XYZ file of C-alpha atoms in Angstrom:
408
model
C 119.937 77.047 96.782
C 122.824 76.259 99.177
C 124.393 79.609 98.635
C 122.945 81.410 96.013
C 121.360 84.242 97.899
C 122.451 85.946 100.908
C 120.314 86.236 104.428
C 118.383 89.173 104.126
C 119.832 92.231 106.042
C 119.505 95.877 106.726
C 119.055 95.881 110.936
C 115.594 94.743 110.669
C 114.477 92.066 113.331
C 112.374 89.205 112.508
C 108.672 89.453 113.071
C 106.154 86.364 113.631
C 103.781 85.741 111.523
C 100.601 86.880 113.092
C 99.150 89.022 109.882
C 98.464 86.492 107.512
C 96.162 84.222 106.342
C 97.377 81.343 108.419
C 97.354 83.404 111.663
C 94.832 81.906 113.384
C 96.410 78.323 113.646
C 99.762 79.790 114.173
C 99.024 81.954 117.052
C 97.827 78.928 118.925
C 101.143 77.589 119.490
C 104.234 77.896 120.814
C 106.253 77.496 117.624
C 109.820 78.492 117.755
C 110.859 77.308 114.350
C 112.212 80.119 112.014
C 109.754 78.499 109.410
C 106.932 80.669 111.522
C 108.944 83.914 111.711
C 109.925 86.279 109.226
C 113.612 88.612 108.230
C 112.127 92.424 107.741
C 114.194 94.047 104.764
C 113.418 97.716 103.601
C 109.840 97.415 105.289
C 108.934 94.378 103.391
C 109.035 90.861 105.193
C 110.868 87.482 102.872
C 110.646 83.647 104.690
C 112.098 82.588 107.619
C 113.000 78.798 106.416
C 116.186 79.203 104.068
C 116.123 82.723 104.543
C 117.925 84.256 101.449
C 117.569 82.010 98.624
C 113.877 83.831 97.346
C 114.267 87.456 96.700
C 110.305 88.141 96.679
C 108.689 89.519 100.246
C 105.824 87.174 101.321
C 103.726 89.998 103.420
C 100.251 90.410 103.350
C 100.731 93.046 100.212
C 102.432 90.553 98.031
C 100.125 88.143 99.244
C 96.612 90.360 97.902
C 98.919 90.587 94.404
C 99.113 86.998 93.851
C 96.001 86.296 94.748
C 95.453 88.786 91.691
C 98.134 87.502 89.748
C 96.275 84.340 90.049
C 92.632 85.730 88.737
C 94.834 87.216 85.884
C 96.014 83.896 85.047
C 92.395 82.350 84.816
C 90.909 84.968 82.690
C 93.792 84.880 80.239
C 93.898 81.063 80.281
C 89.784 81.032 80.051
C 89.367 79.150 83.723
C 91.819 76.215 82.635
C 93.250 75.071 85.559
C 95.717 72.569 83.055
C 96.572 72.056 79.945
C 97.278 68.021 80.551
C 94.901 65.460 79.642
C 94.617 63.998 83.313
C 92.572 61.430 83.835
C 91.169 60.876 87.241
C 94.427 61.709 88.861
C 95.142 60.711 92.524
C 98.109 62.239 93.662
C 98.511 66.506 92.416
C 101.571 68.316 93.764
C 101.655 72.167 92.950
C 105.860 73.324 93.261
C 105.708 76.738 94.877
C 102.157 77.254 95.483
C 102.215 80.747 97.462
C 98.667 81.459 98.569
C 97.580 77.986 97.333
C 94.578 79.330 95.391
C 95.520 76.774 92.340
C 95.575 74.045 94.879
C 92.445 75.038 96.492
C 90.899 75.100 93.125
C 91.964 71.792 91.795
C 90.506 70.266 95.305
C 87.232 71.655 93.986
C 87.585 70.092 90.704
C 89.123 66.383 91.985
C 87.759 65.793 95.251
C 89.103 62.236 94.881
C 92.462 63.470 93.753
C 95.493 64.561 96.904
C 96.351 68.011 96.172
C 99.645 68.816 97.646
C 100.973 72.460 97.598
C 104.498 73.622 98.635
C 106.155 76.658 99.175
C 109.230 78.079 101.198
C 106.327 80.569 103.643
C 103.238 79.332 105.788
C 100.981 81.966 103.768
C 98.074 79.406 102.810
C 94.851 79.448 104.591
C 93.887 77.075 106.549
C 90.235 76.731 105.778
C 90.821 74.505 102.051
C 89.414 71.318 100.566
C 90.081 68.003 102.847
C 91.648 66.802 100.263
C 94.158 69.780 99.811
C 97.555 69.948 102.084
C 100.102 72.587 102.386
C 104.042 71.541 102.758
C 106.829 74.026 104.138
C 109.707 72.735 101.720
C 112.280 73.319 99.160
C 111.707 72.005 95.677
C 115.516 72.391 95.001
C 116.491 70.114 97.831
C 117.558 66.966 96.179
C 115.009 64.362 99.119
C 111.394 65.114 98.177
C 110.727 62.913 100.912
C 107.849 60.562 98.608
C 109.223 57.979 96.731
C 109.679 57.538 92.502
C 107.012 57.388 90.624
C 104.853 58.748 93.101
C 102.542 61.998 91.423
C 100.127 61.623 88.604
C 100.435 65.238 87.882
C 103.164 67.960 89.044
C 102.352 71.634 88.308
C 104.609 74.701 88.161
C 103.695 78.378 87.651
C 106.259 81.679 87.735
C 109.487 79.765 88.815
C 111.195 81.946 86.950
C 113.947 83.357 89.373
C 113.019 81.191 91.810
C 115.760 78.438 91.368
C 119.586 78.284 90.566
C 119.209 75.415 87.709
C 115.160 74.779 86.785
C 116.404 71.981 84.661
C 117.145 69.932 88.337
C 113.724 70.619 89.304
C 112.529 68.939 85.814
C 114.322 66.509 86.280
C 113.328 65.898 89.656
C 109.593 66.477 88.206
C 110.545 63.336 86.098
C 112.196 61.036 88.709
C 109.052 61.696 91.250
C 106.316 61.507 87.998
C 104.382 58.227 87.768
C 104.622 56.368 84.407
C 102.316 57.766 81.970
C 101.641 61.056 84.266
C 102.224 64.649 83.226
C 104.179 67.808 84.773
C 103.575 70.919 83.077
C 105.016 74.546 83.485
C 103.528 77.679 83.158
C 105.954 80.837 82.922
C 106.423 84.368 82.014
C 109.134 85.479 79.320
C 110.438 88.469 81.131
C 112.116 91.047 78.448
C 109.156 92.610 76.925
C 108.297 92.483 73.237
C 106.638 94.396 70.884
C 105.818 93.851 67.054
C 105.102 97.338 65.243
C 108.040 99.608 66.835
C 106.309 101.183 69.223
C 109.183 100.245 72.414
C 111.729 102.829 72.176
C 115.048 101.484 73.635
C 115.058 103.997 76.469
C 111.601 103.032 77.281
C 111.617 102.693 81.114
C 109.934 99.684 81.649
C 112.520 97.847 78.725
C 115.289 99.174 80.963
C 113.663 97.784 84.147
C 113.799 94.687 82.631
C 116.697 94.561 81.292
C 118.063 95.657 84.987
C 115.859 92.510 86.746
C 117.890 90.702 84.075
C 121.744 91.725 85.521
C 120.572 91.651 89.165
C 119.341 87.914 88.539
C 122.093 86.892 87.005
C 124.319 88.260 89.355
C 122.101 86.662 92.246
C 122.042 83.474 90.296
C 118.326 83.034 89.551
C 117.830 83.678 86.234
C 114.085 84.885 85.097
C 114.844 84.621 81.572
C 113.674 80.711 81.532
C 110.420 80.623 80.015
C 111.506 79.886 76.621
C 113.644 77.196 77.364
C 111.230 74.826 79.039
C 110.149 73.175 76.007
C 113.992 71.901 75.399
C 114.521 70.926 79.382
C 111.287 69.260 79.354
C 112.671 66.742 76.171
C 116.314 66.680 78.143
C 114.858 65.113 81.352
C 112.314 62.643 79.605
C 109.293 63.457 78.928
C 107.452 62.765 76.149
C 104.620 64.105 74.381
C 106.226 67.728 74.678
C 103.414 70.357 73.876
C 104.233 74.029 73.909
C 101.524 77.404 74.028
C 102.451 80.857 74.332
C 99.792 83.383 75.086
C 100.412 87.673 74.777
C 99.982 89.309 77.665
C 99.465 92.771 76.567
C 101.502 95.252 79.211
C 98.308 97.695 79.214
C 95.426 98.134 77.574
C 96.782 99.659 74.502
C 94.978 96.062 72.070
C 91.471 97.078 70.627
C 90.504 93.395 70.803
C 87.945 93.508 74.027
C 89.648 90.663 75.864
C 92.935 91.330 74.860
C 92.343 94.651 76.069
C 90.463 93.526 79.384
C 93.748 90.920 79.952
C 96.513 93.954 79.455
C 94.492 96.120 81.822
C 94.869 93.752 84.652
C 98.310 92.726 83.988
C 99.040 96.387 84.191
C 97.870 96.733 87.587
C 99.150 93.400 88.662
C 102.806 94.951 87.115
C 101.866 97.879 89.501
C 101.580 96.434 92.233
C 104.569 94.435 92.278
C 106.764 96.803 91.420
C 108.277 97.377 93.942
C 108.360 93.534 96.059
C 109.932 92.345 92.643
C 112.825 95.113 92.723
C 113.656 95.564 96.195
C 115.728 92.942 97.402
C 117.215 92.180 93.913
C 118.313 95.118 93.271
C 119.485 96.437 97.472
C 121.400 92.893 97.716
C 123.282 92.412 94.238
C 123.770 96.308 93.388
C 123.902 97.815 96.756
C 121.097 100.664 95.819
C 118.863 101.956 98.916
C 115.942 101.910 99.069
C 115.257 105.306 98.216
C 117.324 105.052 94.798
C 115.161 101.942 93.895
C 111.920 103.925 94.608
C 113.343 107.047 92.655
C 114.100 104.864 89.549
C 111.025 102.705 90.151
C 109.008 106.204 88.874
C 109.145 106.624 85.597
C 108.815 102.432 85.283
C 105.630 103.060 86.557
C 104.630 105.350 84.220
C 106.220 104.062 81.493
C 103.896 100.785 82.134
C 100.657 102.850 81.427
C 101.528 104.416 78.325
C 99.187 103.002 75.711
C 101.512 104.404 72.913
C 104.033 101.549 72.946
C 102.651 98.133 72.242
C 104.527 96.201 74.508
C 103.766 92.253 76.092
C 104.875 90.047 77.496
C 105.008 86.271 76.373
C 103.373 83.304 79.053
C 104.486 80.191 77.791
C 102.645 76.728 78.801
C 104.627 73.641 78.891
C 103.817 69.911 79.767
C 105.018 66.644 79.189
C 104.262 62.556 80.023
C 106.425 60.644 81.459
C 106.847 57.281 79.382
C 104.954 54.326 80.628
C 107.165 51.110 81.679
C 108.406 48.539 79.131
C 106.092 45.285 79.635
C 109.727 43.880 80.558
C 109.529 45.827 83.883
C 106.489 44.487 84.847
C 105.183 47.661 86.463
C 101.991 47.800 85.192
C 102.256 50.944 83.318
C 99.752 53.447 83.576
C 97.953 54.256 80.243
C 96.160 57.060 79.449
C 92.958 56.981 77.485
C 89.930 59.283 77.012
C 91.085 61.989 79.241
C 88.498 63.974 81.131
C 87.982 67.745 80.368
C 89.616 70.281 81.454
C 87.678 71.336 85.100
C 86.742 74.816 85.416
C 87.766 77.449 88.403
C 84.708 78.317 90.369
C 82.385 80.693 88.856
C 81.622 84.571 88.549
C 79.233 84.696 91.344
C 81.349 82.163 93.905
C 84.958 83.193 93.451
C 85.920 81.230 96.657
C 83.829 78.388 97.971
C 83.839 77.886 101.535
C 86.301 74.523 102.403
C 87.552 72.812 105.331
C 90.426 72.611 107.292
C 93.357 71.390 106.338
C 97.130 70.985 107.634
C 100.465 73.326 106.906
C 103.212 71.139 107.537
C 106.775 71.734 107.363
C 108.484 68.944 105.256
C 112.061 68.003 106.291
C 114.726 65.665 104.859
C 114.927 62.328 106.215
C 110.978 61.648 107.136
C 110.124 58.543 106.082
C 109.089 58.313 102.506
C 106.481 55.553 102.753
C 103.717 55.963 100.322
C 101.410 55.292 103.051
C 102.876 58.042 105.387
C 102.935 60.745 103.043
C 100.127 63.586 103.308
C 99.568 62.820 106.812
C 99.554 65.162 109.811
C 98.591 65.851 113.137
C 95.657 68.382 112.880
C 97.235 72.492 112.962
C 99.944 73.130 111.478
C 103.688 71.398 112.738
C 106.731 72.872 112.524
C 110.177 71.732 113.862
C 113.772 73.124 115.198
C 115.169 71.664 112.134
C 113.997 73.154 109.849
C 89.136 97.330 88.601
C 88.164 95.740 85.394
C 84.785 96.936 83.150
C 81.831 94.896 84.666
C 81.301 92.634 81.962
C 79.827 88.968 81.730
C 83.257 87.764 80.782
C 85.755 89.414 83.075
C 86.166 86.981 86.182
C 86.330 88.110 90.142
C 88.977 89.897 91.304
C 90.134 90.769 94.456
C 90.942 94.689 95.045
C 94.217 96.028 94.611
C 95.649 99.665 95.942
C 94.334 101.884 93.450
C 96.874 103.475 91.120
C 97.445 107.401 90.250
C 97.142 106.627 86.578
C 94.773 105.459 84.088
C 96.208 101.874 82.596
């Protein structure tokens, strides 16, 4: 990520970070790493630490969405939190984890397990599992800063656009996955696709798409990845290669009831994205302002609530084991038998249990990467100058979104 995106500009100053979720630890101190403030950029705010090289705003907006994107993601994956056989794993670490509700979660369901969660902005809350930490770090940095062999399970979900080369994170996945442990990647094909000729070519949305597509490319951080995992996945290593694609209908256009249920919330999670996933994409590789991006941005938005074109999109679920040691290396290779069912996300009626507090740290390169250091912090966060649906028994919490002009 060295150079791949530029530093946000526009004349906006950075602001601290005294609106989110975090705030209350943050405030505390006197904290002068950029890690803690944010670049503004066409009213939206993007991170502080390695400002540039993730085009998607981390405010409290796009903050509420993924904490929707995430409840979208359970129902349509039926609460699974995996689809790995784990087995009593003891060391969890979630690549990109944003808001940290998958984290949080899979505290809940391994309280013995050490759920680490990074991500590029100090967005999590504080108040998680004791077992749950939050890391300020970049995945594409070549020093994790743990040693080999160190996580029984690594977890990835929308990367897409995230990186310059996914493959190196992979294959970084496989170099820091213990013998006989799993990663697995969930991701969203991004053209849409449709299978009766309803998606005309001029359809707005397609050409949307198809736009995200050039800007990416130009910025180097290609969405179209989804499809590919499978192949990287066998490239770095791992074994045991198991792919599942799931339709995510782009409205509710299906007649199926949960199919229908699933495309209504993507559609309002597609809403309300809009416009954090086209803004600095689309201002920093084409030059547009930001009043051309929200002129084009309105017939997209209608076009994504027209139930006459049958569009979706494709979510494709990835995961592999990394081979245990030969007996010749003496390792003491970890086998896997009778794995353990898949845990469930917390129920209807307690969408977020209450948890303790835990650390945000900032990870840098060079800390020591002792097995027995890693995870552990001074209490509060550290930083350093270095660095809605139909009410139905089956439809799942979720949090309130803006609500739209149109009927998805």
């Amino acid at each position: 990520m060295d150079d791949a995106g530029s530093t946000p500009s526009g004349g906006d100053t950075p602001i601290e970070a005294d609106s989110y979720k975090g705030s209350d630890a943050c405030s505390s101190l006197s904290v002068t790493s950029n890690v803690w403030r944010f670049d503004k950029e066409n009213g939206r705010t993007y991170h502080g630490y390695r400002p540039g090289v993730y085009y998607y705003p981390n405010d409290p907006t796009e903050a509420e969405r993924l904490e929707y994107q995430h409840c979208v993601i359970d129902f349509a994956l039926d609460s699974r939190l995996h689809y790995a056989p784990l087995f009593a794993p003891r060391y969890v670490l979630d690549i990109g984890t944003g808001t940290g509700d998958w984290a949080i979660e899979m505290g809940d369901a391994y309280p013995n397990a050490t759920i680490e969660g990074t991500d590029l902005s100090p967005i999590q809350p504080t108040d998680v599992p004791a077992n749950v930490q939050f890391v300020i770090d970049d995945a594409e940095q070549e020093d994790w800063a743990v040693p080999e062999n160190h996580y029984d399970y690594i977890h990835t979900r929308f990367m897409m656009g995230c990186f310059a080369d996914f493959r190196e994170i992979i294959k970084q996945g496989f170099k820091h996955t213990k013998p006989g442990g799993w990663m697995e990647s969930q991701d969203l094909m991004h053209p849409p696709f449709c299978d009766d000729g309803t998606m005309p070519d001029d359809w707005p949305f397609k050409d949307w798409s198809e736009t995200m597509d050039d800007a990416s490319e130009k910025a180097n951080r290609r969405l179209t990845i989804a499809h590919k995992l499978k192949r990287w996945y066998i490239e770095a290593g791992f074994v045991d290669v198991h792919e599942k694609i799931i339709k995510m209908p782009i409205n509710s256009w299906p007649r199926n009831k949960h199919l229908k249920t699933l495309g209504k919330f993507w559609a309002e999670n597609l809403l309300a994205g809009l416009q954090g996933f086209s803004l600095a994409l689309f201002s920093r590789e084409f030059l547009w302002s930001k009043t051309e991006i929200e002129v084009y941005l309105v017939n997209v938005r209608k076009s994504i609530t027209d139930h006459r074109v049958h569009a979706y999109h494709k979510y494709y679920i990835v995961y592999g084991r990394k081979p245990e040691l030969s007996p010749e290396e003496g390792l003491g290779a970890l086998t896997i038998t009778n794995p353990s069912p898949i845990a469930p996300t917390p129920s209807d009626t307690t969408p977020f249990p209450p948890h303790s507090p835990s650390p945000i740290v900032e990870k840098l390169s060079g800390l020591s990467s002792d097995s027995q250091n890693h995870g552990t912090a001074e209490k509060g966060p550290v930083a350093s100058e270095k660095a809605v649906p139909d009410a139905t028994d089956s439809v799942p919490f979720m949090p309130s979104l803006p609500q739209q002009a149109v009927q998805i």
